[in-house]
Amino acid sequence: MVVMAGRGRCGSGGLEAEGRHQIKMADDNEDLQADEELPAPAEDSFEQLENDSPAERSGHVAVTDGHCMYVWGGYKNAQVRGFYDFYLPRDEIWIYNMETGRWKKSKTEGDVPPSMSGSCAVCVDRVVYLFGGHHARGNTNKFYMLNSRSTDKVLQWVRVECQGVPPSSKDKLGVWVYKNKLIFFGGYGYFPEGKQRGTFEFDETSFWGKTPSPRAAHACATVGNRGFVFGGRYR
């Protein structure tokens, strides 16, 4: 389990950062390398989609802020190209207004994340936080934020420069929000063979019961001060 914490400053709210969008992170993956920087995809690498509603997709993220739901990323099947999957455009986010029942496509700029699936996302104080996922070169552990209520004409992504040891690159993980902290659990990733992962000391005061088994593609939710995990896959 990974905890990312802090108090925030990003537009109108968010997790408080130290310096320029920095959030402390804690995990035991100090020796794992982050993914390489990805070039922008070619404009013709995406299928032409209707503009009045988002395309069908899997592996996307969806978060709510007030009466709006924000949908980003994922992949779909290109039926006209031999039935293979392709990632959806990374520079657009779909917004569903639950009061009017209408979809709106919004273009984004800035430190736009690569096209991905299997990321996790939450919205805290009108700021969307996006972590992890799988792209054309494998998994990532990059961390991004987007002010959903920005007054700019185009929504701006900002890549968060983190302090401490980051979580390993992974996808299909879960996340909770609790007391101004993001808590990540599970996911698929690469475990380095032949490396000592360190020594650990058992602390009885930090033990609450039987821990969940390793898993990915599960569901997470919070009710009050409790976090719940349901389902998922081990292989």
PDB file of C-alpha atoms in Angstrom:
ATOM      1  CA  MET A   1       0.000   0.000   0.000  1.00  0.00           C
ATOM      2  CA  VAL A   2       1.258   3.472  -0.873  1.00  0.00           C
ATOM      3  CA  VAL A   3       0.311   6.745   0.783  1.00  0.00           C
ATOM      4  CA  MET A   4       0.729  10.130  -0.883  1.00  0.00           C
ATOM      5  CA  ALA A   5       0.099  13.014   1.439  1.00  0.00           C
ATOM      6  CA  GLY A   6       0.303  16.733   1.888  1.00  0.00           C
ATOM      7  CA  ARG A   7      -1.767  19.884   1.999  1.00  0.00           C
ATOM      8  CA  GLY A   8      -2.375  21.555  -1.258  1.00  0.00           C
ATOM      9  CA  ARG A   9      -2.315  24.523  -3.497  1.00  0.00           C
ATOM     10  CA  CYS A  10      -3.462  24.219  -7.098  1.00  0.00           C
ATOM     11  CA  GLY A  11      -5.944  26.696  -8.498  1.00  0.00           C
ATOM     12  CA  SER A  12      -8.906  26.561  -6.115  1.00  0.00           C
ATOM     13  CA  GLY A  13      -7.876  23.761  -3.797  1.00  0.00           C
ATOM     14  CA  GLY A  14      -6.103  20.447  -4.021  1.00  0.00           C
ATOM     15  CA  LEU A  15      -3.489  18.634  -2.014  1.00  0.00           C
ATOM     16  CA  GLU A  16      -1.024  21.089  -0.556  1.00  0.00           C
ATOM     17  CA  ALA A  17       2.324  20.879  -2.330  1.00  0.00           C
ATOM     18  CA  GLU A  18       5.815  21.811  -1.258  1.00  0.00           C
ATOM     19  CA  GLY A  19       7.453  24.048  -3.835  1.00  0.00           C
ATOM     20  CA  ARG A  20       6.174  23.570  -7.382  1.00  0.00           C
ATOM     21  CA  HIS A  21       3.524  20.842  -7.234  1.00  0.00           C
ATOM     22  CA  GLN A  22       5.526  18.473  -5.068  1.00  0.00           C
ATOM     23  CA  ILE A  23       3.887  15.773  -2.980  1.00  0.00           C
ATOM     24  CA  LYS A  24       5.696  13.412  -0.649  1.00  0.00           C
ATOM     25  CA  MET A  25       5.397   9.738  -1.466  1.00  0.00           C
ATOM     26  CA  ALA A  26       6.330   6.598   0.445  1.00  0.00           C
ATOM     27  CA  ASP A  27       6.998   3.118  -0.911  1.00  0.00           C
ATOM     28  CA  ASP A  28       9.790   0.543  -1.075  1.00  0.00           C
ATOM     29  CA  ASN A  29      10.514   0.838  -4.796  1.00  0.00           C
ATOM     30  CA  GLU A  30      13.583   3.041  -4.635  1.00  0.00           C
ATOM     31  CA  ASP A  31      15.501   0.993  -7.212  1.00  0.00           C
ATOM     32  CA  LEU A  32      12.738   0.841  -9.822  1.00  0.00           C
ATOM     33  CA  GLN A  33      13.075   3.121 -12.802  1.00  0.00           C
ATOM     34  CA  ALA A  34      10.192   5.233 -14.089  1.00  0.00           C
ATOM     35  CA  ASP A  35       9.075   4.896 -17.683  1.00  0.00           C
ATOM     36  CA  GLU A  36      10.656   6.927 -20.484  1.00  0.00           C
ATOM     37  CA  GLU A  37       9.211  10.165 -21.763  1.00  0.00           C
ATOM     38  CA  LEU A  38       6.776   9.515 -24.570  1.00  0.00           C
ATOM     39  CA  PRO A  39       6.455  11.551 -27.770  1.00  0.00           C
ATOM     40  CA  ALA A  40       3.065  12.899 -28.767  1.00  0.00           C
ATOM     41  CA  PRO A  41       1.100  10.396 -30.873  1.00  0.00           C
ATOM     42  CA  ALA A  42       0.546  11.078 -34.541  1.00  0.00           C
ATOM     43  CA  GLU A  43      -2.702  12.853 -35.328  1.00  0.00           C
ATOM     44  CA  ASP A  44      -3.835  10.072 -37.671  1.00  0.00           C
ATOM     45  CA  SER A  45      -3.355   7.342 -35.067  1.00  0.00           C
ATOM     46  CA  PHE A  46      -6.888   7.751 -33.770  1.00  0.00           C
ATOM     47  CA  GLU A  47     -10.161   6.750 -35.298  1.00  0.00           C
ATOM     48  CA  GLN A  48     -12.566   9.569 -36.119  1.00  0.00           C
ATOM     49  CA  LEU A  49     -15.137   9.741 -33.316  1.00  0.00           C
ATOM     50  CA  GLU A  50     -18.500  11.434 -32.925  1.00  0.00           C
ATOM     51  CA  ASN A  51     -18.335  14.724 -31.039  1.00  0.00           C
ATOM     52  CA  ASP A  52     -21.655  14.585 -29.180  1.00  0.00           C
ATOM     53  CA  SER A  53     -20.718  11.780 -26.770  1.00  0.00           C
ATOM     54  CA  PRO A  54     -17.570   9.843 -25.825  1.00  0.00           C
ATOM     55  CA  ALA A  55     -16.614   6.688 -27.687  1.00  0.00           C
ATOM     56  CA  GLU A  56     -17.169   3.307 -26.099  1.00  0.00           C
ATOM     57  CA  ARG A  57     -14.091   2.404 -24.076  1.00  0.00           C
ATOM     58  CA  SER A  58     -12.464   0.236 -21.418  1.00  0.00           C
ATOM     59  CA  GLY A  59      -9.711   0.975 -18.922  1.00  0.00           C
ATOM     60  CA  HIS A  60     -10.654   4.653 -18.601  1.00  0.00           C
ATOM     61  CA  VAL A  61     -11.004   6.762 -15.436  1.00  0.00           C
ATOM     62  CA  ALA A  62     -14.095   8.640 -14.268  1.00  0.00           C
ATOM     63  CA  VAL A  63     -14.372  11.051 -11.331  1.00  0.00           C
ATOM     64  CA  THR A  64     -17.100  13.395 -10.112  1.00  0.00           C
ATOM     65  CA  ASP A  65     -16.931  17.027  -9.023  1.00  0.00           C
ATOM     66  CA  GLY A  66     -20.237  18.518  -7.965  1.00  0.00           C
ATOM     67  CA  HIS A  67     -22.829  17.777 -10.649  1.00  0.00           C
ATOM     68  CA  CYS A  68     -20.214  16.918 -13.293  1.00  0.00           C
ATOM     69  CA  MET A  69     -18.475  13.657 -14.169  1.00  0.00           C
ATOM     70  CA  TYR A  70     -15.093  13.730 -15.922  1.00  0.00           C
ATOM     71  CA  VAL A  71     -14.011  10.840 -18.164  1.00  0.00           C
ATOM     72  CA  TRP A  72     -10.460  10.453 -19.534  1.00  0.00           C
ATOM     73  CA  GLY A  73      -8.372   7.866 -21.326  1.00  0.00           C
ATOM     74  CA  GLY A  74      -8.930   4.188 -21.981  1.00  0.00           C
ATOM     75  CA  TYR A  75      -8.931   2.190 -25.193  1.00  0.00           C
ATOM     76  CA  LYS A  76     -11.421   0.844 -27.724  1.00  0.00           C
ATOM     77  CA  ASN A  77     -11.562  -1.648 -30.552  1.00  0.00           C
ATOM     78  CA  ALA A  78     -10.884  -0.289 -34.058  1.00  0.00           C
ATOM     79  CA  GLN A  79     -13.371  -2.332 -36.056  1.00  0.00           C
ATOM     80  CA  VAL A  80     -12.264  -0.859 -39.373  1.00  0.00           C
ATOM     81  CA  ARG A  81      -8.619  -1.818 -38.782  1.00  0.00           C
ATOM     82  CA  GLY A  82      -8.682  -5.535 -38.171  1.00  0.00           C
ATOM     83  CA  PHE A  83     -10.258  -5.479 -34.722  1.00  0.00           C
ATOM     84  CA  TYR A  84      -7.270  -4.416 -32.667  1.00  0.00           C
ATOM     85  CA  ASP A  85      -7.371  -2.142 -29.636  1.00  0.00           C
ATOM     86  CA  PHE A  86      -6.085   1.422 -29.687  1.00  0.00           C
ATOM     87  CA  TYR A  87      -5.752   4.143 -27.082  1.00  0.00           C
ATOM     88  CA  LEU A  88      -8.165   7.067 -27.168  1.00  0.00           C
ATOM     89  CA  PRO A  89      -6.922  10.669 -27.572  1.00  0.00           C
ATOM     90  CA  ARG A  90      -4.961  11.842 -24.567  1.00  0.00           C
ATOM     91  CA  ASP A  91      -5.615  15.576 -24.999  1.00  0.00           C
ATOM     92  CA  GLU A  92      -9.382  15.469 -24.497  1.00  0.00           C
ATOM     93  CA  ILE A  93     -11.556  14.984 -21.454  1.00  0.00           C
ATOM     94  CA  TRP A  94     -15.299  14.336 -21.581  1.00  0.00           C
ATOM     95  CA  ILE A  95     -17.548  16.118 -19.076  1.00  0.00           C
ATOM     96  CA  TYR A  96     -21.060  14.885 -18.306  1.00  0.00           C
ATOM     97  CA  ASN A  97     -23.421  17.382 -16.647  1.00  0.00           C
ATOM     98  CA  MET A  98     -25.753  15.349 -14.447  1.00  0.00           C
ATOM     99  CA  GLU A  99     -28.246  18.228 -14.194  1.00  0.00           C
ATOM    100  CA  THR A 100     -28.672  18.810 -17.931  1.00  0.00           C
ATOM    101  CA  GLY A 101     -27.880  15.269 -19.090  1.00  0.00           C
ATOM    102  CA  ARG A 102     -25.424  16.578 -21.694  1.00  0.00           C
ATOM    103  CA  TRP A 103     -21.892  15.595 -22.677  1.00  0.00           C
ATOM    104  CA  LYS A 104     -19.178  18.119 -23.500  1.00  0.00           C
ATOM    105  CA  LYS A 105     -15.735  17.412 -24.955  1.00  0.00           C
ATOM    106  CA  SER A 106     -12.979  19.648 -23.594  1.00  0.00           C
ATOM    107  CA  LYS A 107      -9.495  19.855 -25.078  1.00  0.00           C
ATOM    108  CA  THR A 108      -6.557  19.957 -22.686  1.00  0.00           C
ATOM    109  CA  GLU A 109      -3.029  21.348 -22.876  1.00  0.00           C
ATOM    110  CA  GLY A 110       0.094  21.553 -20.724  1.00  0.00           C
ATOM    111  CA  ASP A 111       1.853  18.445 -19.409  1.00  0.00           C
ATOM    112  CA  VAL A 112      -0.661  16.150 -21.092  1.00  0.00           C
ATOM    113  CA  PRO A 113      -0.327  12.502 -19.933  1.00  0.00           C
ATOM    114  CA  PRO A 114       0.348   9.851 -22.579  1.00  0.00           C
ATOM    115  CA  SER A 115      -2.649   7.932 -23.895  1.00  0.00           C
ATOM    116  CA  MET A 116      -3.224   5.213 -21.296  1.00  0.00           C
ATOM    117  CA  SER A 117      -5.541   2.658 -19.785  1.00  0.00           C
ATOM    118  CA  GLY A 118      -5.667   1.255 -16.272  1.00  0.00           C
ATOM    119  CA  SER A 119      -4.800   4.539 -14.543  1.00  0.00           C
ATOM    120  CA  CYS A 120      -6.477   5.583 -11.307  1.00  0.00           C
ATOM    121  CA  ALA A 121      -7.927   9.011 -10.606  1.00  0.00           C
ATOM    122  CA  VAL A 122      -9.692  10.979  -7.888  1.00  0.00           C
ATOM    123  CA  CYS A 123     -11.010  14.523  -7.558  1.00  0.00           C
ATOM    124  CA  VAL A 124     -10.096  16.493  -4.419  1.00  0.00           C
ATOM    125  CA  ASP A 125     -11.203  20.114  -3.986  1.00  0.00           C
ATOM    126  CA  ARG A 126     -11.938  20.511  -7.714  1.00  0.00           C
ATOM    127  CA  VAL A 127      -8.557  19.107  -8.740  1.00  0.00           C
ATOM    128  CA  VAL A 128      -8.334  15.833 -10.681  1.00  0.00           C
ATOM    129  CA  TYR A 129      -5.329  13.674  -9.750  1.00  0.00           C
ATOM    130  CA  LEU A 130      -4.204  10.952 -12.174  1.00  0.00           C
ATOM    131  CA  PHE A 131      -1.619   8.285 -11.341  1.00  0.00           C
ATOM    132  CA  GLY A 132      -0.156   5.265 -13.082  1.00  0.00           C
ATOM    133  CA  GLY A 133      -1.521   3.351 -16.031  1.00  0.00           C
ATOM    134  CA  HIS A 134      -0.362   1.435 -19.084  1.00  0.00           C
ATOM    135  CA  HIS A 135       0.730   3.056 -22.355  1.00  0.00           C
ATOM    136  CA  ALA A 136       2.434   1.952 -25.566  1.00  0.00           C
ATOM    137  CA  ARG A 137       5.782   1.346 -23.802  1.00  0.00           C
ATOM    138  CA  GLY A 138       4.517  -0.330 -20.657  1.00  0.00           C
ATOM    139  CA  ASN A 139       3.460   0.817 -17.213  1.00  0.00           C
ATOM    140  CA  THR A 140       4.091   4.242 -15.718  1.00  0.00           C
ATOM    141  CA  ASN A 141       4.354   5.822 -12.276  1.00  0.00           C
ATOM    142  CA  LYS A 142       3.909   9.401 -13.409  1.00  0.00           C
ATOM    143  CA  PHE A 143       1.540  11.663 -11.455  1.00  0.00           C
ATOM    144  CA  TYR A 144      -0.581  14.459 -12.961  1.00  0.00           C
ATOM    145  CA  MET A 145      -3.141  17.020 -11.837  1.00  0.00           C
ATOM    146  CA  LEU A 146      -5.860  19.005 -13.633  1.00  0.00           C
ATOM    147  CA  ASN A 147      -7.889  21.887 -12.183  1.00  0.00           C
ATOM    148  CA  SER A 148     -11.434  21.002 -13.253  1.00  0.00           C
ATOM    149  CA  ARG A 149     -12.824  24.457 -12.419  1.00  0.00           C
ATOM    150  CA  SER A 150     -10.099  26.508 -14.070  1.00  0.00           C
ATOM    151  CA  THR A 151     -11.118  29.811 -15.640  1.00  0.00           C
ATOM    152  CA  ASP A 152      -8.708  29.193 -18.538  1.00  0.00           C
ATOM    153  CA  LYS A 153     -10.304  28.565 -21.916  1.00  0.00           C
ATOM    154  CA  VAL A 154      -8.399  25.264 -22.155  1.00  0.00           C
ATOM    155  CA  LEU A 155      -7.920  22.979 -19.151  1.00  0.00           C
ATOM    156  CA  GLN A 156      -4.252  22.562 -18.229  1.00  0.00           C
ATOM    157  CA  TRP A 157      -2.548  19.356 -17.117  1.00  0.00           C
ATOM    158  CA  VAL A 158       0.389  19.728 -14.712  1.00  0.00           C
ATOM    159  CA  ARG A 159       2.845  16.938 -14.018  1.00  0.00           C
ATOM    160  CA  VAL A 160       3.482  16.658 -10.284  1.00  0.00           C
ATOM    161  CA  GLU A 161       7.163  16.527  -9.334  1.00  0.00           C
ATOM    162  CA  CYS A 162       7.170  14.250  -6.299  1.00  0.00           C
ATOM    163  CA  GLN A 163       9.533  13.970  -3.357  1.00  0.00           C
ATOM    164  CA  GLY A 164      10.544  10.755  -1.671  1.00  0.00           C
ATOM    165  CA  VAL A 165      10.518   7.268  -3.162  1.00  0.00           C
ATOM    166  CA  PRO A 166       7.720   6.944  -5.750  1.00  0.00           C
ATOM    167  CA  PRO A 167       5.479   3.906  -6.133  1.00  0.00           C
ATOM    168  CA  SER A 168       6.547   1.430  -8.784  1.00  0.00           C
ATOM    169  CA  SER A 169       5.112   1.679 -12.290  1.00  0.00           C
ATOM    170  CA  LYS A 170       1.742  -0.075 -12.306  1.00  0.00           C
ATOM    171  CA  ASP A 171      -1.756  -0.144 -13.731  1.00  0.00           C
ATOM    172  CA  LYS A 172      -5.205  -1.375 -12.647  1.00  0.00           C
ATOM    173  CA  LEU A 173      -4.614  -0.158  -9.094  1.00  0.00           C
ATOM    174  CA  GLY A 174      -7.135   1.289  -6.652  1.00  0.00           C
ATOM    175  CA  VAL A 175      -7.108   4.557  -4.722  1.00  0.00           C
ATOM    176  CA  TRP A 176      -8.871   6.047  -1.708  1.00  0.00           C
ATOM    177  CA  VAL A 177      -9.044   9.631  -0.472  1.00  0.00           C
ATOM    178  CA  TYR A 178      -8.840   9.979   3.298  1.00  0.00           C
ATOM    179  CA  LYS A 179      -7.914  13.011   5.415  1.00  0.00           C
ATOM    180  CA  ASN A 180      -6.157  14.856   2.607  1.00  0.00           C
ATOM    181  CA  LYS A 181      -4.199  11.760   1.586  1.00  0.00           C
ATOM    182  CA  LEU A 182      -4.307   9.538  -1.471  1.00  0.00           C
ATOM    183  CA  ILE A 183      -3.946   5.861  -0.547  1.00  0.00           C
ATOM    184  CA  PHE A 184      -3.100   3.414  -3.350  1.00  0.00           C
ATOM    185  CA  PHE A 185      -3.598  -0.328  -3.189  1.00  0.00           C
ATOM    186  CA  GLY A 186      -2.734  -3.203  -5.529  1.00  0.00           C
ATOM    187  CA  GLY A 187      -2.229  -3.106  -9.270  1.00  0.00           C
ATOM    188  CA  TYR A 188      -0.115  -4.886 -11.880  1.00  0.00           C
ATOM    189  CA  GLY A 189       3.578  -4.084 -12.187  1.00  0.00           C
ATOM    190  CA  TYR A 190       7.027  -5.563 -12.750  1.00  0.00           C
ATOM    191  CA  PHE A 191       8.795  -7.146  -9.803  1.00  0.00           C
ATOM    192  CA  PRO A 192      12.604  -7.149 -10.205  1.00  0.00           C
ATOM    193  CA  GLU A 193      14.044 -10.639  -9.837  1.00  0.00           C
ATOM    194  CA  GLY A 194      17.051 -11.367  -7.664  1.00  0.00           C
ATOM    195  CA  LYS A 195      16.855  -8.162  -5.654  1.00  0.00           C
ATOM    196  CA  GLN A 196      16.593  -7.951  -1.894  1.00  0.00           C
ATOM    197  CA  ARG A 197      13.552  -5.863  -1.088  1.00  0.00           C
ATOM    198  CA  GLY A 198      14.865  -4.808   2.292  1.00  0.00           C
ATOM    199  CA  THR A 199      14.267  -5.825   5.894  1.00  0.00           C
ATOM    200  CA  PHE A 200      11.135  -4.997   7.832  1.00  0.00           C
ATOM    201  CA  GLU A 201      10.254  -4.774  11.504  1.00  0.00           C
ATOM    202  CA  PHE A 202       6.791  -5.855  12.642  1.00  0.00           C
ATOM    203  CA  ASP A 203       4.944  -3.238  14.674  1.00  0.00           C
ATOM    204  CA  GLU A 204       1.950  -4.628  16.572  1.00  0.00           C
ATOM    205  CA  THR A 205       0.413  -1.167  16.884  1.00  0.00           C
ATOM    206  CA  SER A 206       0.164  -0.966  13.087  1.00  0.00           C
ATOM    207  CA  PHE A 207      -1.533  -4.342  12.607  1.00  0.00           C
ATOM    208  CA  TRP A 208      -5.308  -4.462  12.258  1.00  0.00           C
ATOM    209  CA  GLY A 209      -6.043  -7.948  10.924  1.00  0.00           C
ATOM    210  CA  LYS A 210      -5.597 -10.136   7.880  1.00  0.00           C
ATOM    211  CA  THR A 211      -4.344  -8.157   4.901  1.00  0.00           C
ATOM    212  CA  PRO A 212      -6.000  -8.502   1.473  1.00  0.00           C
ATOM    213  CA  SER A 213      -4.337 -10.790  -1.042  1.00  0.00           C
ATOM    214  CA  PRO A 214      -2.377  -9.192  -3.935  1.00  0.00           C
ATOM    215  CA  ARG A 215      -4.722  -8.127  -6.730  1.00  0.00           C
ATOM    216  CA  ALA A 216      -5.413  -5.793  -9.627  1.00  0.00           C
ATOM    217  CA  ALA A 217      -8.505  -4.551 -11.472  1.00  0.00           C
ATOM    218  CA  HIS A 218     -10.401  -4.416  -8.175  1.00  0.00           C
ATOM    219  CA  ALA A 219     -12.837  -1.809  -6.852  1.00  0.00           C
ATOM    220  CA  CYS A 220     -12.174   0.529  -3.916  1.00  0.00           C
ATOM    221  CA  ALA A 221     -14.473   2.799  -1.926  1.00  0.00           C
ATOM    222  CA  THR A 222     -14.517   4.681   1.366  1.00  0.00           C
ATOM    223  CA  VAL A 223     -17.381   4.920   3.840  1.00  0.00           C
ATOM    224  CA  GLY A 224     -16.633   7.192   6.766  1.00  0.00           C
ATOM    225  CA  ASN A 225     -13.135   6.369   7.988  1.00  0.00           C
ATOM    226  CA  ARG A 226     -13.019   2.909   6.399  1.00  0.00           C
ATOM    227  CA  GLY A 227     -11.666   1.808   3.053  1.00  0.00           C
ATOM    228  CA  PHE A 228     -13.165  -1.186   1.258  1.00  0.00           C
ATOM    229  CA  VAL A 229     -11.728  -3.410  -1.480  1.00  0.00           C
ATOM    230  CA  PHE A 230     -13.833  -5.797  -3.551  1.00  0.00           C
ATOM    231  CA  GLY A 231     -12.928  -8.309  -6.234  1.00  0.00           C
ATOM    232  CA  GLY A 232      -9.965  -8.087  -8.571  1.00  0.00           C
ATOM    233  CA  ARG A 233      -7.587 -10.491 -10.295  1.00  0.00           C
ATOM    234  CA  TYR A 234      -4.412 -12.169  -9.094  1.00  0.00           C
ATOM    235  CA  ARG A 235      -3.201 -13.266 -12.548  1.00  0.00           C
TER     236      ARG A 235
END
